[in-house]
Amino acid sequence: MPLATLAGAASLAAVLSVALPLAAALVAVPAGRRAPVLAAPSAAAMLALAVMAGLGAGAAGPVAIPLGGWEPPLGIALALDGLAAVFVVTTALVMAGALLFARADFAPRGVETRASFAFWPLAFLLWAALNAVFLSADLFNLYVALELLTLAAVALVALEGKRETVAAALRYALFALAGSLVYLLGAVLLYVAHGTLDIALLAERTDGGAADLAAAGLMTAGLAAKTALFPFHAWLPPAHSGAPASASAMLSGLVPKASFFIALRLWFDVMPGAGGAAPALVLGALGAAAILYGSALAIAQERLKLVVAYSTVAQLGYLFLVFPLAGAMEAPQPWAAGAWTGGVFHAISHAMAKAAMFLAAGLFLRALGHDRIDGLTGVARTMPMTAFAFGLSAVTLMGLPPSGGFTAKYLMLTAAFAGGNVAWAVPILAGGLLAGLYLFRPLTRMFDKAAVAAELVAVPRWQQAIPLVLALASILLGLASAEPYALMQVGRPPAAEEGLE
């Protein structure tokens, strides 16, 4: 197929990846009780579009899509490169699993409830906002998409209307609002200084001066709050553990990755030279603190969903080690590409594994009536698929071979040792050991040979298969890493090849 045809197909797939879930959200409102029937066809269509976008970007290279035919700076554009394609495909896989899983939880039975009505438009809106983030090439457009994402995510946390989940949603909203205002202030500074917010144009105009550094600092602080990077993490555990399982899978697996994705674009595409080594070191230090602090709190939890939620705080810390591992030095840094790619590998492997973990935890909660770790004894005997899915996800989070988590940590450790940054290897290795500690107790309880103490509520096998598929995908990412690795390199920014200046 000619490259022009591939590029055209990829462009169409990218646009439809935002338009289709937005249309589904609008249809889901009047559909009401019939909205669950949208899950399967939407999941199939979105998976097909994501694959088309990935194949097109891989074959034809980066694709710029000016909306309405207006080129920046007069108009705004979407951008499909390897990084965007990888996140769009991952989002399609996780969202498809979460929506199919939710058909059993939010199908109306008798009188329609607020949760069964509101879940579907909110979930589709979340999907549209995620893809808008991953495909946007304008910092203000990213702000709008990020706000749409936050509104849908906060509403999903409060979906069931319980006092504790509403309180968690309000705390989330406060952190997110503060992050949004700070991010927007930074974007305003960039616009005043350079007259555009288009990423490609800004990359040509920014010079790392005081205004650029102030803007980058403000925007990064706002994104850190939305990503729940330590010490801005307080909203995440109650929000993710209190939401319904299918919502938790989306919130933990995907939503924090959107703000991290923007941080990658900001520092590697827009202004890799701003501030020298200091910003990279600060972000790395916060990431290392998140790994250690989140892991310590996960070890102390007695409820499974809280263990998984605090694990998210820890696992998000790895993402920010990318910045010092590709950090500022005078000479080119050939290991920077490994650090950048390792961070992306970790983001997508964590998305699949953590979504599988939350879905599995939700099934245990439904079957047992609780998610207390001490009450999981022997549950693998009656729910082997779910327990196996949780175990495979644990392999990924611990970074054990042959998982995608192992590939990510291998690339990051290689970058640390190659660049002489041995100190950054310590939290990476310590995080894997600590993950083993906080996941060991629930796993040993699940696979205990004793019989389950309580009578279990039957859980459909098809629903148990969904977290297993996601967990297997996180393992397959390590076994078949060559193709995702190659796709990530398409349109890779120069700073991801030679390091932040």
XYZ file of C-alpha atoms in Angstrom:
501
model
C 0.000 0.000 0.000
C 1.420 3.467 -0.880
C 2.704 5.501 2.034
C 0.293 8.338 1.229
C -2.631 5.925 1.529
C -1.304 4.570 4.832
C -0.847 8.085 6.169
C -4.389 8.989 5.124
C -5.820 5.897 6.801
C -3.847 6.637 9.958
C -5.093 10.244 9.968
C -8.697 9.109 9.621
C -8.224 6.555 12.390
C -6.748 9.202 14.683
C -9.655 11.603 14.164
C -12.235 8.845 14.612
C -10.476 7.691 17.787
C -11.630 10.943 19.375
C -14.915 11.404 17.526
C -16.354 7.894 17.949
C -16.273 7.662 21.773
C -17.535 11.245 21.982
C -20.467 10.276 19.777
C -21.038 7.156 21.896
C -21.144 9.338 25.024
C -23.829 11.506 23.433
C -25.836 8.462 22.313
C -25.531 6.811 25.745
C -27.475 9.640 27.420
C -30.808 9.143 25.602
C -30.164 5.385 25.329
C -30.515 5.083 29.104
C -31.148 1.415 30.014
C -29.976 0.281 26.577
C -26.571 2.008 26.826
C -24.685 -1.207 27.772
C -25.283 -2.547 24.256
C -22.861 0.136 23.026
C -19.952 -1.480 24.873
C -19.139 -4.380 22.543
C -19.440 -2.627 19.142
C -17.638 0.460 20.441
C -14.827 -1.654 21.878
C -14.430 -3.563 18.609
C -14.458 -0.395 16.487
C -12.013 1.437 18.742
C -9.595 -1.495 18.840
C -9.677 -1.620 15.034
C -9.047 2.134 14.795
C -6.187 1.942 17.286
C -4.516 -0.862 15.332
C -4.990 1.087 12.090
C -3.427 4.177 13.647
C -0.502 2.152 14.994
C 0.160 0.370 11.718
C -0.130 3.612 9.762
C 2.253 5.489 12.040
C 4.704 2.596 12.013
C 4.769 2.367 8.231
C 4.318 5.982 7.130
C 5.994 7.791 10.008
C 4.642 10.725 12.024
C 1.429 12.224 10.673
C 0.272 15.819 11.268
C -3.485 16.402 10.967
C -4.528 20.093 10.714
C -8.147 20.300 11.848
C -10.399 22.006 9.331
C -7.458 22.288 6.956
C -6.014 25.228 8.920
C -2.316 24.878 9.652
C -0.870 26.183 12.934
C -0.615 28.862 14.172
C -3.940 29.873 12.574
C -5.456 26.511 13.394
C -4.750 23.556 15.652
C -3.456 20.147 14.680
C -3.446 16.580 15.871
C -0.188 14.628 15.754
C 0.124 10.877 15.380
C 3.608 9.537 16.049
C 4.860 6.347 17.633
C 4.417 7.599 21.186
C 0.826 8.666 20.571
C 0.034 5.423 18.722
C 1.340 3.252 21.575
C -0.829 5.065 24.114
C -3.897 5.002 21.852
C -3.555 1.221 21.400
C -3.035 0.678 25.134
C -6.055 2.841 25.919
C -8.192 0.885 23.479
C -7.220 -2.414 25.083
C -7.785 -1.290 28.681
C -10.994 0.619 27.958
C -12.424 -2.253 25.939
C -11.782 -4.615 28.842
C -13.234 -2.206 31.405
C -16.403 -1.528 29.388
C -17.060 -5.198 28.687
C -16.469 -5.954 32.368
C -18.887 -3.182 33.369
C -21.780 -4.684 31.434
C -22.421 -7.024 34.380
C -22.018 -4.292 36.992
C -23.961 -1.432 35.391
C -26.666 -3.199 33.433
C -29.936 -1.838 34.926
C -31.900 -4.368 36.937
C -35.455 -3.298 37.632
C -35.417 0.396 38.507
C -32.650 2.298 36.752
C -30.069 3.690 39.164
C -27.949 6.806 38.892
C -24.816 4.661 38.575
C -26.192 2.482 35.780
C -27.317 5.573 33.862
C -24.269 7.785 34.368
C -21.462 5.259 33.996
C -21.724 4.802 30.239
C -21.620 8.424 29.013
C -18.869 9.171 31.559
C -16.784 6.188 30.447
C -17.078 7.069 26.756
C -16.290 10.702 27.552
C -13.197 9.560 29.435
C -12.102 7.514 26.419
C -12.545 10.460 24.040
C -10.596 12.753 26.384
C -7.735 10.268 26.743
C -7.309 9.954 22.989
C -7.583 13.733 22.609
C -4.669 14.098 25.032
C -2.526 11.527 23.261
C -3.173 13.011 19.821
C -3.136 16.758 20.537
C -0.239 18.878 19.306
C -1.196 22.124 21.039
C -0.662 22.898 24.729
C -4.019 24.654 25.119
C -5.810 21.834 23.340
C -4.092 19.507 25.797
C -5.419 21.623 28.652
C -8.991 21.348 27.363
C -8.698 17.583 26.871
C -7.140 17.170 30.307
C -9.997 19.099 31.927
C -12.576 16.968 30.139
C -10.703 13.904 31.357
C -10.650 15.180 34.945
C -14.366 15.971 34.992
C -15.240 12.475 33.802
C -12.778 10.850 36.217
C -14.053 12.776 39.265
C -17.641 11.877 38.405
C -16.723 8.186 38.086
C -15.178 8.235 41.567
C -18.408 9.619 43.068
C -20.624 7.413 40.906
C -22.158 5.307 43.688
C -22.923 8.315 45.872
C -21.457 6.949 49.117
C -20.227 9.506 51.610
C -16.622 8.302 51.504
C -16.474 8.175 47.701
C -18.022 11.634 47.372
C -15.430 12.957 49.838
C -12.668 11.255 47.822
C -14.036 12.760 44.605
C -14.093 16.247 46.145
C -10.482 15.896 47.272
C -9.544 14.704 43.795
C -11.374 17.670 42.272
C -9.527 20.149 44.515
C -6.107 18.746 43.602
C -7.061 18.605 39.931
C -8.409 22.164 39.931
C -5.238 23.501 41.526
C -3.147 21.569 39.001
C -5.223 22.898 36.123
C -4.866 26.526 37.190
C -1.107 26.222 37.593
C -0.757 24.448 34.224
C -2.881 27.109 32.513
C -0.799 29.904 34.009
C 2.339 28.306 32.568
C 0.673 27.975 29.169
C -0.265 31.669 29.267
C 3.365 32.605 29.942
C 4.484 30.566 26.933
C 1.857 32.158 24.706
C 2.809 35.672 25.776
C 6.485 34.919 25.144
C 6.162 33.108 21.813
C 2.716 33.826 20.340
C 1.750 30.175 19.904
C 1.045 27.016 21.872
C 1.613 24.604 18.997
C 4.220 22.080 20.145
C 6.179 21.999 16.878
C 6.339 25.791 16.629
C 7.266 26.183 20.289
C 10.112 23.716 19.846
C 11.617 26.137 17.308
C 11.068 29.281 19.405
C 11.811 28.375 23.030
C 15.311 29.234 24.185
C 15.330 28.041 27.792
C 15.182 31.583 29.170
C 13.633 32.698 32.434
C 10.092 32.893 31.016
C 10.368 29.420 29.498
C 11.735 27.958 32.722
C 8.971 29.572 34.799
C 6.329 28.279 32.403
C 7.810 24.781 32.394
C 7.974 24.752 36.194
C 4.363 25.842 36.594
C 3.052 23.407 34.019
C 5.060 20.541 35.473
C 3.786 21.263 38.992
C 0.215 21.195 37.706
C 0.805 17.947 35.841
C 2.465 16.406 38.911
C -0.660 17.126 40.963
C -2.842 15.481 38.322
C -0.502 12.483 38.059
C -0.508 12.068 41.871
C 3.268 12.298 42.040
C 4.532 12.393 45.629
C 3.808 14.605 47.604
C 0.627 15.384 45.599
C -0.643 11.817 45.958
C -3.087 12.131 48.875
C -6.181 12.128 46.651
C -5.359 8.976 44.711
C -5.709 5.997 47.141
C -9.204 6.853 48.444
C -10.407 7.783 44.953
C -9.134 4.669 43.202
C -9.984 2.213 45.971
C -13.475 3.626 46.491
C -14.588 3.699 42.854
C -16.307 0.712 41.214
C -13.857 -1.875 39.868
C -14.306 -1.025 36.191
C -13.896 2.681 36.945
C -10.821 1.986 39.113
C -9.259 0.111 36.195
C -9.598 3.173 33.975
C -8.600 5.661 36.678
C -5.463 3.826 37.764
C -4.403 2.295 34.481
C -4.926 5.256 32.170
C -5.837 8.615 33.687
C -2.487 9.411 35.409
C -0.665 8.460 32.202
C -2.330 11.346 30.362
C -0.689 14.032 32.501
C 2.625 12.151 32.436
C 2.345 12.009 28.637
C 2.007 15.805 28.541
C 5.058 16.154 30.802
C 7.025 14.026 28.322
C 5.899 16.233 25.451
C 6.738 19.379 27.400
C 10.282 18.455 28.441
C 11.401 16.336 25.493
C 9.592 18.029 22.590
C 9.011 21.654 23.584
C 11.906 22.736 25.798
C 14.525 20.054 26.476
C 17.085 22.673 27.450
C 15.092 24.589 30.066
C 16.765 24.799 33.455
C 19.671 22.425 32.904
C 19.937 19.414 35.194
C 18.036 20.820 38.188
C 14.428 20.111 37.029
C 15.357 16.560 36.013
C 16.939 15.908 39.399
C 13.921 17.285 41.271
C 11.495 15.152 39.265
C 13.692 12.101 39.750
C 13.906 12.682 43.508
C 10.123 12.958 43.773
C 9.767 9.801 41.684
C 12.164 7.882 43.943
C 10.323 9.131 47.035
C 7.025 8.008 45.504
C 8.385 4.485 44.914
C 9.586 4.096 48.487
C 6.743 5.897 50.260
C 3.937 4.348 48.201
C 5.408 0.874 48.632
C 5.738 1.308 52.401
C 2.095 2.345 52.693
C 0.980 -0.512 50.424
C 2.687 -3.011 52.740
C 0.696 -1.663 55.712
C -2.773 -1.984 54.141
C -5.342 -4.600 55.152
C -7.690 -4.206 52.193
C -6.780 -5.492 48.740
C -8.047 -2.453 46.802
C -6.028 -0.138 49.057
C -2.898 -2.226 48.453
C -3.445 -1.883 44.707
C -4.174 1.853 45.035
C -1.027 2.626 47.052
C 0.880 0.459 44.592
C -0.192 2.927 41.913
C 1.419 5.766 43.893
C 4.652 3.755 43.939
C 4.540 2.618 40.330
C 3.920 6.136 39.025
C 7.219 7.140 40.615
C 9.154 5.059 38.076
C 7.830 7.239 35.274
C 9.562 10.327 36.621
C 12.937 8.613 36.814
C 13.011 9.043 33.038
C 13.978 12.693 33.462
C 17.246 12.281 35.413
C 18.146 9.104 33.499
C 17.975 11.150 30.296
C 19.184 14.197 32.187
C 21.347 17.165 31.427
C 24.959 16.671 30.434
C 27.176 18.518 28.019
C 27.890 15.566 25.742
C 25.299 13.497 23.840
C 23.897 10.654 25.926
C 23.306 7.493 23.894
C 21.609 5.851 26.888
C 18.858 8.520 26.928
C 16.840 6.609 24.324
C 16.776 3.574 26.614
C 15.596 5.664 29.568
C 12.847 7.347 27.535
C 11.689 4.070 25.996
C 11.857 2.310 29.356
C 9.577 4.931 30.884
C 7.046 4.492 28.082
C 7.236 0.696 28.427
C 6.564 1.036 32.133
C 3.575 3.314 31.524
C 1.836 0.914 29.158
C 2.711 -2.314 31.006
C 1.500 -0.749 34.265
C -1.724 0.334 32.536
C -2.611 -3.216 31.567
C -1.418 -4.897 34.759
C -3.025 -2.393 37.115
C -6.331 -2.483 35.234
C -6.282 -6.289 35.513
C -5.492 -6.046 39.237
C -8.368 -3.699 40.006
C -10.806 -5.803 37.983
C -9.629 -8.929 39.826
C -9.951 -7.159 43.181
C -13.483 -6.129 42.233
C -14.400 -9.734 41.469
C -13.020 -10.895 44.825
C -15.016 -8.154 46.541
C -18.215 -9.243 44.826
C -17.652 -12.956 45.450
C -16.647 -12.617 49.112
C -18.554 -9.491 50.089
C -15.319 -7.837 51.254
C -11.715 -7.290 50.110
C -9.886 -7.899 53.398
C -6.615 -9.648 52.681
C -6.964 -11.999 55.645
C -10.285 -13.167 54.201
C -8.853 -14.209 50.814
C -7.608 -17.569 52.060
C -8.035 -20.291 49.452
C -9.981 -18.145 46.992
C -7.815 -19.390 44.101
C -9.417 -22.818 44.445
C -12.818 -21.477 43.448
C -11.729 -18.482 41.304
C -8.527 -19.743 39.628
C -8.764 -17.468 36.572
C -9.065 -14.334 38.689
C -6.285 -15.362 41.075
C -4.022 -16.236 38.132
C -4.732 -12.842 36.562
C -3.779 -11.128 39.816
C -0.588 -13.206 39.978
C 0.430 -12.368 36.413
C -0.190 -8.686 37.096
C 2.020 -8.959 40.171
C 4.805 -10.378 37.994
C 4.605 -7.254 35.821
C 4.540 -4.822 38.742
C 7.511 -6.539 40.375
C 9.401 -6.274 37.084
C 10.062 -9.990 36.757
C 10.800 -11.643 33.397
C 9.276 -12.111 30.907
C 6.826 -9.268 31.541
C 6.630 -5.796 30.064
C 7.546 -4.469 33.500
C 10.831 -6.367 33.292
C 11.586 -4.843 29.872
C 10.873 -1.372 31.257
C 13.106 -1.782 34.294
C 15.844 -3.436 32.250
C 15.959 -0.436 29.905
C 15.937 2.032 32.792
C 18.610 0.142 34.744
C 20.769 -0.113 31.622
C 20.471 3.653 31.176
C 21.361 4.227 34.831
C 24.509 2.096 34.718
C 25.568 3.235 31.235
C 25.328 6.869 32.253
C 27.064 6.393 35.588
C 23.840 7.285 37.409
C 24.027 4.292 39.727
C 22.121 6.101 42.485
C 18.964 6.028 40.343
C 19.208 2.250 40.080
C 18.628 1.955 43.836
C 14.935 2.980 43.878
C 14.280 0.890 40.759
C 15.672 -2.259 42.406
C 14.225 -1.413 45.828
C 10.807 -0.823 44.291
C 10.770 -4.305 42.783
C 11.649 -5.884 46.132
C 9.048 -3.814 47.987
C 6.413 -4.731 45.379
C 7.196 -8.360 46.135
C 6.583 -7.665 49.822
C 3.206 -5.967 49.474
C 1.951 -8.429 46.859
C 3.268 -11.544 48.610
C 0.689 -11.517 51.406
C -2.462 -11.409 49.229
C -0.990 -13.951 46.814
C -0.114 -16.408 49.584
C -3.625 -16.028 51.002
C -5.237 -16.597 47.610
C -3.233 -19.733 46.836
C -3.468 -21.219 50.313
C -4.672 -24.824 50.158
C -7.300 -24.222 52.838
C -10.931 -23.942 51.798
C -12.582 -20.545 51.548
C -14.107 -19.647 54.892
C -17.158 -17.862 53.462
C -19.678 -18.895 50.846
C -18.912 -17.229 47.540
C -21.309 -15.364 45.283
C -21.053 -16.807 41.770
C -19.064 -14.664 39.321
C -19.473 -15.242 35.544
C -16.469 -16.921 33.960
C -16.562 -14.545 30.984
C -16.100 -11.658 33.392
C -13.184 -13.423 35.086
C -11.555 -13.848 31.676
C -11.267 -10.085 31.111
C -8.614 -9.341 33.784
C -6.805 -12.494 32.690
C -6.573 -11.203 29.105
C -5.237 -7.840 30.297
C -2.704 -9.508 32.589
C -1.558 -11.795 29.769
C -1.185 -8.734 27.539
C 1.187 -7.181 30.090
C 3.277 -10.367 29.957
C 3.118 -10.544 26.159
C 4.421 -6.991 26.011
C 7.707 -8.343 27.355
C 7.757 -11.503 25.244
C 7.017 -9.643 22.000
C 8.644 -6.320 22.832
C 10.330 -5.748 19.460
C 7.244 -4.389 17.679
C 6.130 -1.980 20.434
C 9.750 -0.883 20.849
C 10.062 -0.109 17.138
C 6.761 1.786 17.116
C 7.851 3.951 20.058
C 10.857 5.154 18.072
C 8.725 6.591 15.242
C 8.985 10.360 15.545
C 11.022 10.119 18.720
C 12.162 13.639 19.740
C 15.878 14.432 19.483
C 16.100 14.868 23.257
C 15.048 11.254 23.674
C 18.034 10.254 21.525
C 20.752 12.524 22.867
C 19.374 13.489 26.284
C 17.989 16.604 27.848
C 20.474 19.402 27.310
